[in-house]
XYZ file of C-alpha atoms in Angstrom:
444
model
C -15.087 23.067 -21.803
C -13.070 19.884 -21.531
C -11.598 19.960 -25.007
C -7.835 19.830 -24.966
C -4.643 18.869 -26.651
C -5.057 15.262 -27.749
C -2.483 12.526 -28.054
C -2.599 8.806 -28.512
C -0.586 6.231 -26.627
C 1.841 3.915 -28.332
C -0.595 1.042 -27.782
C -3.875 0.615 -29.627
C -6.913 1.124 -27.447
C -5.426 4.052 -25.490
C -6.693 7.600 -25.904
C -5.209 10.592 -24.101
C -6.251 14.228 -23.925
C -5.553 17.205 -21.702
C -8.738 18.341 -19.991
C -8.630 22.135 -20.120
C -10.836 23.401 -17.325
C -10.150 25.741 -14.426
C -8.711 23.128 -12.107
C -6.998 25.377 -9.538
C -7.268 28.919 -10.910
C -4.269 28.381 -13.161
C -2.021 27.341 -10.264
C 0.011 24.110 -10.270
C -1.694 20.800 -9.520
C 0.502 18.835 -7.158
C -1.561 15.722 -6.498
C -4.513 13.604 -7.594
C -6.254 10.522 -6.227
C -9.395 8.482 -6.957
C -11.890 7.370 -4.329
C -12.061 3.610 -4.861
C -15.009 3.285 -2.481
C -17.234 5.723 -4.378
C -20.630 4.380 -5.415
C -22.459 7.319 -6.982
C -26.013 7.026 -8.239
C -24.935 8.344 -11.636
C -21.866 6.133 -11.896
C -18.494 7.471 -12.896
C -15.507 7.950 -10.594
C -14.870 10.527 -7.890
C -11.400 12.002 -7.491
C -9.614 14.825 -5.677
C -6.875 17.262 -6.657
C -4.619 19.473 -4.548
C -3.110 22.644 -5.921
C -1.027 25.747 -5.544
C -4.126 27.817 -4.784
C -4.192 26.284 -1.246
C -7.349 24.331 -2.071
C -8.494 20.752 -2.406
C -11.150 20.154 -5.045
C -13.390 17.145 -5.545
C -14.412 16.129 -9.063
C -16.364 13.394 -10.796
C -15.143 11.723 -13.946
C -18.300 10.957 -15.871
C -19.035 7.542 -17.278
C -18.578 6.843 -20.972
C -22.345 6.991 -21.517
C -22.627 10.413 -19.853
C -19.739 11.735 -21.911
C -21.450 10.640 -25.108
C -24.642 12.429 -24.067
C -23.188 15.617 -22.567
C -19.624 15.858 -23.900
C -17.890 17.096 -20.745
C -15.636 14.466 -19.151
C -15.279 16.034 -15.691
C -17.647 17.886 -13.374
C -16.839 19.840 -10.223
C -18.526 18.642 -7.029
C -16.852 20.310 -4.013
C -14.195 22.759 -2.854
C -12.253 22.222 0.397
C -10.437 25.343 1.505
C -9.055 25.001 5.047
C -5.387 24.881 4.077
C -3.367 28.116 4.275
C -0.607 27.133 1.830
C -0.244 25.009 -1.340
C -1.640 21.472 -1.057
C 1.004 18.932 -2.068
C -0.872 15.663 -1.625
C -4.405 14.237 -1.477
C -5.125 10.585 -0.666
C -8.417 8.731 -0.132
C -8.573 6.062 2.555
C -8.610 2.495 1.166
C -11.201 1.478 3.784
C -13.809 4.218 3.210
C -14.243 7.580 1.492
C -12.332 9.744 3.967
C -9.845 12.061 2.268
C -6.505 13.180 3.715
C -4.751 16.291 2.422
C -1.500 18.012 3.389
C 0.879 20.654 2.112
C 3.167 23.540 2.887
C 1.241 24.605 6.008
C 2.413 21.421 7.765
C -1.100 20.251 8.646
C -2.779 16.980 7.681
C -6.549 17.415 7.340
C -8.819 14.374 7.250
C -12.138 15.150 5.509
C -15.520 13.421 5.555
C -18.447 13.990 3.246
C -21.367 15.691 4.980
C -24.777 16.783 3.724
C -25.451 17.376 0.037
C -24.706 20.819 -1.344
C -26.256 22.798 -4.140
C -25.721 22.507 -7.872
C -22.164 23.293 -8.963
C -20.983 25.340 -11.904
C -17.456 25.379 -13.256
C -17.777 29.103 -14.022
C -17.922 29.753 -10.263
C -17.018 26.448 -8.622
C -16.724 27.772 -5.079
C -20.202 29.337 -5.142
C -22.028 26.003 -4.991
C -21.284 22.281 -4.923
C -23.089 18.995 -5.219
C -21.259 17.667 -2.158
C -20.210 19.150 1.181
C -17.073 17.991 2.966
C -15.989 18.893 6.485
C -12.784 18.305 8.469
C -13.019 15.247 10.714
C -9.517 15.674 12.158
C -6.553 18.019 11.884
C -3.152 16.437 12.563
C -0.325 18.808 13.436
C 3.262 17.851 14.157
C 6.075 20.129 13.030
C 5.395 23.169 10.853
C 7.491 21.778 7.984
C 6.045 21.221 4.504
C 4.468 17.798 3.936
C 5.161 16.256 0.537
C 3.347 12.904 0.622
C 0.812 10.794 2.534
C -0.069 7.109 2.753
C -2.935 5.351 4.546
C -2.606 2.007 6.269
C -4.829 -0.561 4.504
C -7.359 -0.574 7.361
C -7.603 3.230 7.378
C -6.542 3.448 11.034
C -3.140 5.102 10.474
C -1.622 7.746 8.214
C 2.038 8.272 7.328
C 3.140 11.792 6.403
C 6.463 12.545 4.693
C 7.996 15.926 5.450
C 10.863 18.232 4.498
C 12.052 18.144 8.117
C 13.600 14.751 7.161
C 11.000 12.747 9.086
C 7.989 10.510 8.539
C 5.237 10.783 11.135
C 2.813 7.950 11.831
C -0.618 9.162 12.942
C -3.439 7.326 14.695
C -6.299 8.968 12.824
C -9.172 8.310 15.237
C -7.216 9.706 18.207
C -5.596 12.480 16.103
C -2.193 11.786 17.642
C 1.288 11.022 16.383
C 2.354 7.561 17.542
C 5.859 7.501 16.040
C 8.384 9.713 14.279
C 10.759 7.997 11.833
C 13.910 10.121 11.715
C 16.345 7.914 9.786
C 16.525 10.025 6.616
C 19.094 12.829 6.385
C 17.310 15.013 3.816
C 13.767 15.807 2.652
C 11.396 12.829 2.650
C 9.519 13.086 -0.643
C 7.454 9.917 -0.838
C 5.838 7.205 1.267
C 3.894 4.026 0.422
C 2.087 1.493 2.601
C 1.931 -2.233 1.885
C -1.718 -3.173 1.102
C -1.286 -6.151 3.455
C -0.156 -3.883 6.271
C 3.227 -5.548 6.884
C 5.637 -2.767 5.812
C 5.894 0.810 4.584
C 8.494 2.377 2.293
C 9.881 5.915 2.264
C 11.972 7.787 -0.309
C 14.147 10.816 0.297
C 16.420 13.214 -1.535
C 19.222 11.713 0.585
C 19.311 9.106 -2.250
C 17.819 6.316 -0.186
C 14.792 4.057 -0.024
C 14.008 2.850 3.490
C 11.698 -0.039 4.328
C 10.065 -0.376 7.746
C 8.403 -3.441 9.194
C 4.981 -2.588 10.599
C 3.413 -4.370 13.573
C 0.666 -2.416 15.277
C -2.754 -2.864 16.763
C -5.458 -0.250 17.134
C -4.675 -0.024 20.874
C -1.104 1.260 20.897
C 0.505 1.798 24.269
C 2.359 5.099 24.908
C 5.969 4.822 23.779
C 5.330 1.777 21.623
C 7.048 2.020 18.227
C 5.155 -0.107 15.706
C 7.537 0.638 12.804
C 11.095 -0.740 12.808
C 13.708 -0.121 10.137
C 14.263 -3.289 8.102
C 16.365 -2.135 5.143
C 18.061 0.916 3.650
C 18.807 0.936 -0.073
C 21.386 3.458 -1.275
C 23.786 1.524 -3.490
C 24.130 -1.885 -5.087
C 27.122 -3.934 -6.173
C 28.019 -3.773 -9.859
C 31.601 -4.796 -10.634
C 33.187 -5.593 -7.264
C 34.574 -3.756 -5.428
C 32.624 -0.922 -7.071
C 29.099 0.035 -6.058
C 26.460 1.980 -7.933
C 24.160 4.624 -6.518
C 20.508 3.684 -6.997
C 18.835 7.094 -6.904
C 19.240 10.706 -7.967
C 20.723 13.122 -5.445
C 19.161 16.291 -4.052
C 19.906 18.183 -7.281
C 16.851 16.504 -8.807
C 14.440 19.365 -9.538
C 11.309 17.788 -8.102
C 9.277 18.032 -4.911
C 8.293 14.370 -5.162
C 9.675 10.825 -5.304
C 6.487 8.817 -4.898
C 6.838 5.007 -4.551
C 3.982 2.474 -4.716
C 3.267 -1.148 -3.784
C 1.400 -3.480 -6.155
C -2.202 -4.332 -5.216
C -1.240 -7.886 -4.231
C 1.723 -6.625 -2.192
C 4.376 -8.538 -4.123
C 6.243 -5.680 -5.835
C 7.483 -2.328 -4.527
C 8.181 0.263 -7.243
C 10.466 3.208 -6.449
C 10.859 6.570 -8.189
C 14.010 8.551 -9.099
C 16.040 5.471 -10.066
C 19.389 5.964 -11.741
C 21.414 3.483 -13.833
C 24.938 4.837 -14.186
C 26.178 2.228 -16.663
C 23.135 2.277 -18.942
C 23.614 3.716 -22.441
C 21.354 6.582 -23.436
C 18.678 7.645 -20.956
C 19.641 6.392 -17.485
C 16.517 7.317 -15.528
C 14.553 4.334 -14.254
C 11.878 2.943 -12.003
C 13.364 0.282 -9.699
C 11.388 -2.656 -8.321
C 11.840 -4.830 -5.232
C 10.184 -8.203 -4.592
C 8.258 -8.725 -1.362
C 10.284 -11.778 -0.411
C 13.551 -9.884 -1.062
C 12.919 -6.432 0.398
C 16.317 -6.385 2.101
C 18.189 -7.410 -1.081
C 18.985 -5.523 -4.280
C 16.171 -4.530 -6.650
C 15.034 -7.365 -8.881
C 14.022 -5.295 -11.908
C 14.419 -1.871 -13.477
C 12.409 -0.001 -16.091
C 14.868 2.428 -17.730
C 15.003 4.539 -20.876
C 13.116 7.618 -19.661
C 14.540 10.952 -20.745
C 13.849 12.665 -17.429
C 13.789 11.403 -13.818
C 10.838 9.407 -12.485
C 8.790 11.410 -9.969
C 5.828 9.103 -9.262
C 4.664 5.546 -9.860
C 1.170 4.101 -9.353
C -0.191 0.578 -9.752
C -3.714 0.060 -11.010
C -5.636 -0.920 -7.842
C -6.987 -4.108 -9.414
C -5.747 -7.222 -11.155
C -6.793 -8.473 -14.586
C -7.354 -11.875 -16.117
C -4.277 -13.002 -18.040
C -4.505 -13.071 -21.849
C -5.490 -16.421 -23.349
C -2.104 -16.594 -25.065
C 1.086 -14.681 -24.508
C 4.335 -14.476 -26.452
C 6.436 -13.800 -23.387
C 6.821 -14.723 -19.760
C 5.490 -12.266 -17.236
C 7.161 -10.645 -14.258
C 5.555 -12.859 -11.607
C 4.660 -16.531 -11.229
C 0.951 -15.851 -11.313
C -1.717 -16.025 -13.988
C -3.074 -12.534 -13.256
C -2.035 -9.248 -14.850
C -1.155 -6.002 -13.088
C -0.605 -2.558 -14.627
C 2.042 -0.046 -13.518
C 2.147 3.609 -14.602
C 5.532 5.349 -14.361
C 5.583 9.162 -14.560
C 8.798 10.969 -15.315
C 8.918 14.753 -15.240
C 7.725 14.855 -18.846
C 6.146 11.537 -19.876
C 4.193 8.503 -18.703
C 4.964 4.870 -19.551
C 2.582 2.017 -18.729
C 3.762 -1.525 -18.089
C 1.903 -4.843 -18.026
C 3.302 -7.615 -15.812
C 2.528 -10.207 -18.494
C 4.581 -8.346 -21.148
C 8.059 -7.634 -19.781
C 9.746 -6.791 -23.087
C 8.728 -3.108 -23.198
C 6.163 -0.551 -22.111
C 2.752 -1.347 -23.579
C 1.726 2.315 -23.794
C 3.413 5.684 -23.449
C 2.653 9.339 -24.019
C 4.399 12.676 -23.650
C 4.231 16.202 -25.011
C 0.906 16.850 -23.271
C 2.166 19.309 -20.667
C 4.390 22.379 -20.704
C 5.804 21.798 -17.206
C 6.810 18.864 -15.010
C 4.363 16.121 -14.070
C 3.684 15.694 -10.349
C 1.284 12.793 -9.706
C -1.024 10.243 -11.314
C -3.916 7.990 -10.290
C -6.009 5.077 -11.630
C -9.727 4.428 -11.486
C -10.797 1.382 -9.491
C -11.205 -0.794 -12.602
C -8.002 0.349 -14.327
C -9.928 1.826 -17.268
C -8.713 5.418 -16.812
C -5.504 7.092 -15.681
C -5.269 10.779 -14.787
C -1.977 12.696 -14.742
C -1.453 16.177 -13.258
C 1.209 18.801 -13.815
C 2.748 21.998 -12.526
C 1.302 23.744 -15.599
C -2.111 23.627 -13.905
C -3.714 21.052 -16.206
C -4.593 17.365 -16.027
C -4.501 14.728 -18.771
C -6.916 11.831 -18.927
C -5.954 8.506 -20.492
C -8.658 5.988 -21.381
C -7.447 2.397 -21.743
C -9.285 -0.478 -23.382
C -8.080 -3.367 -21.231
C -7.777 -6.643 -23.209
C -9.147 -8.657 -20.270
C -11.599 -7.981 -17.451
C -10.604 -6.682 -14.035
C -10.816 -9.190 -11.184
C -11.494 -8.777 -7.466
C -8.374 -8.899 -5.335
C -7.865 -11.940 -3.108
C -8.757 -11.550 0.543
C -6.112 -9.444 2.316
C -3.530 -11.386 4.235
C -3.242 -14.468 2.021
C 0.517 -15.135 2.282
C 0.463 -17.877 -0.330
C -0.744 -15.411 -2.947
C 1.315 -12.428 -1.892
C 4.598 -14.161 -1.178
C 4.839 -15.730 -4.627
C 8.300 -15.048 -6.044
C 8.991 -12.793 -8.968
C 9.902 -14.736 -12.088
C 13.656 -14.781 -12.802
C 14.530 -12.217 -15.466
C 17.381 -11.743 -17.961
C 20.616 -9.927 -17.286
C 20.472 -6.135 -17.001
C 20.100 -4.430 -20.360
C 19.093 -0.832 -20.853
C 16.715 0.537 -23.399
C 18.125 1.796 -26.641
C 18.642 5.568 -26.644
C 15.722 7.527 -28.038
C 16.630 9.729 -30.958
C 16.260 13.471 -30.445
C 13.725 13.686 -33.238
C 11.287 11.231 -31.673
C 8.581 12.615 -29.474
C 7.346 9.349 -28.045
C 9.610 7.237 -25.874
C 10.039 3.493 -26.183
C 11.727 2.310 -22.992
C 12.324 -1.414 -22.702
C 12.075 -3.495 -19.562
C 15.329 -4.643 -18.046
C 15.930 -7.757 -16.094
C 17.437 -8.657 -12.779
C 19.853 -6.240 -11.148
């Protein structure tokens, strides 16, 4: 049931295959996210998907041992069907296992797991389920489509990005909107929250990335605005007096521009980057350093054939290799992994190996990619697409995953990014090659 088109990443120890099951009745899959607080008796990893069939579905990725015994990689566990239009985004809370979902009906639904259901079957997944989930809150602002969500690290607030050009900040327990950010001039297509709770970033088809300082307590007074605009990134200086646009315009054929912040809070990665003076493929993922959020991006990862629609960091750090041939991105001994999804391919980067992507795969889907998510230990990456299928990548990490430092350690999170070489784009990829080989570029 889960057999699918197989492919292998450019790096040894990476296996990729498209899991061909009835995810959302053949409709597009717009979002995916893992529950990093899941502790199931049988092991494995719980995740959610949102699709064009107006439903949210909960799944469990079985452990390697279970897959060897039973073969199937994924099992269905619950169906959540309160939305009345396509579901564009699903996100689990970082503080517990609550799930937030939103889509074209303009509502944000926060779900909690309730009593256990009956045994599920993939032949008729809605007939029975091993878990039961119920709405804990429904957040309604405007009726405009919602394209992305982000939780605050303590799970107290939610940010929703909408096509009415706004970002709404919600106090989840009180089910009320505490602030509306209306600085963008076109659809807001992505939002990310700093894991330390100090800032949030938004991306829009108005070709901008906006960064807001966040200072809020759980007891907000009426009229208090906890988010204040700190920086707007639209262009950067190249050859004075000329300036270069940083992002694609609204002609980009994608619903999403999903940014992400590294698990230690030091790097912000943005989607839909554009390098006008780069030879060959000019699409890129742009990165900002925490201590330079108001300055130009410090790095770019170019060479992708099609625009970047989503980026996700593995939610953990890894021990650094015993020996390394090259300097890493940051002045720290730990490794972090970044997955960059363009409309057609995924490239994976390691912060201890800045020369090029360490793994990449494409050709697995017939339509544009929409979202991606990592397991808690960084051992698996799942990618979803408009074609209604999901691909699962299994990675053999060379070093063990490590627990993150206690939140709010400024000495760890404010460490500077290592200086990098002058901007240099990846060599163009020949038309005959199916697998991309983008190289890392240096300081912008």
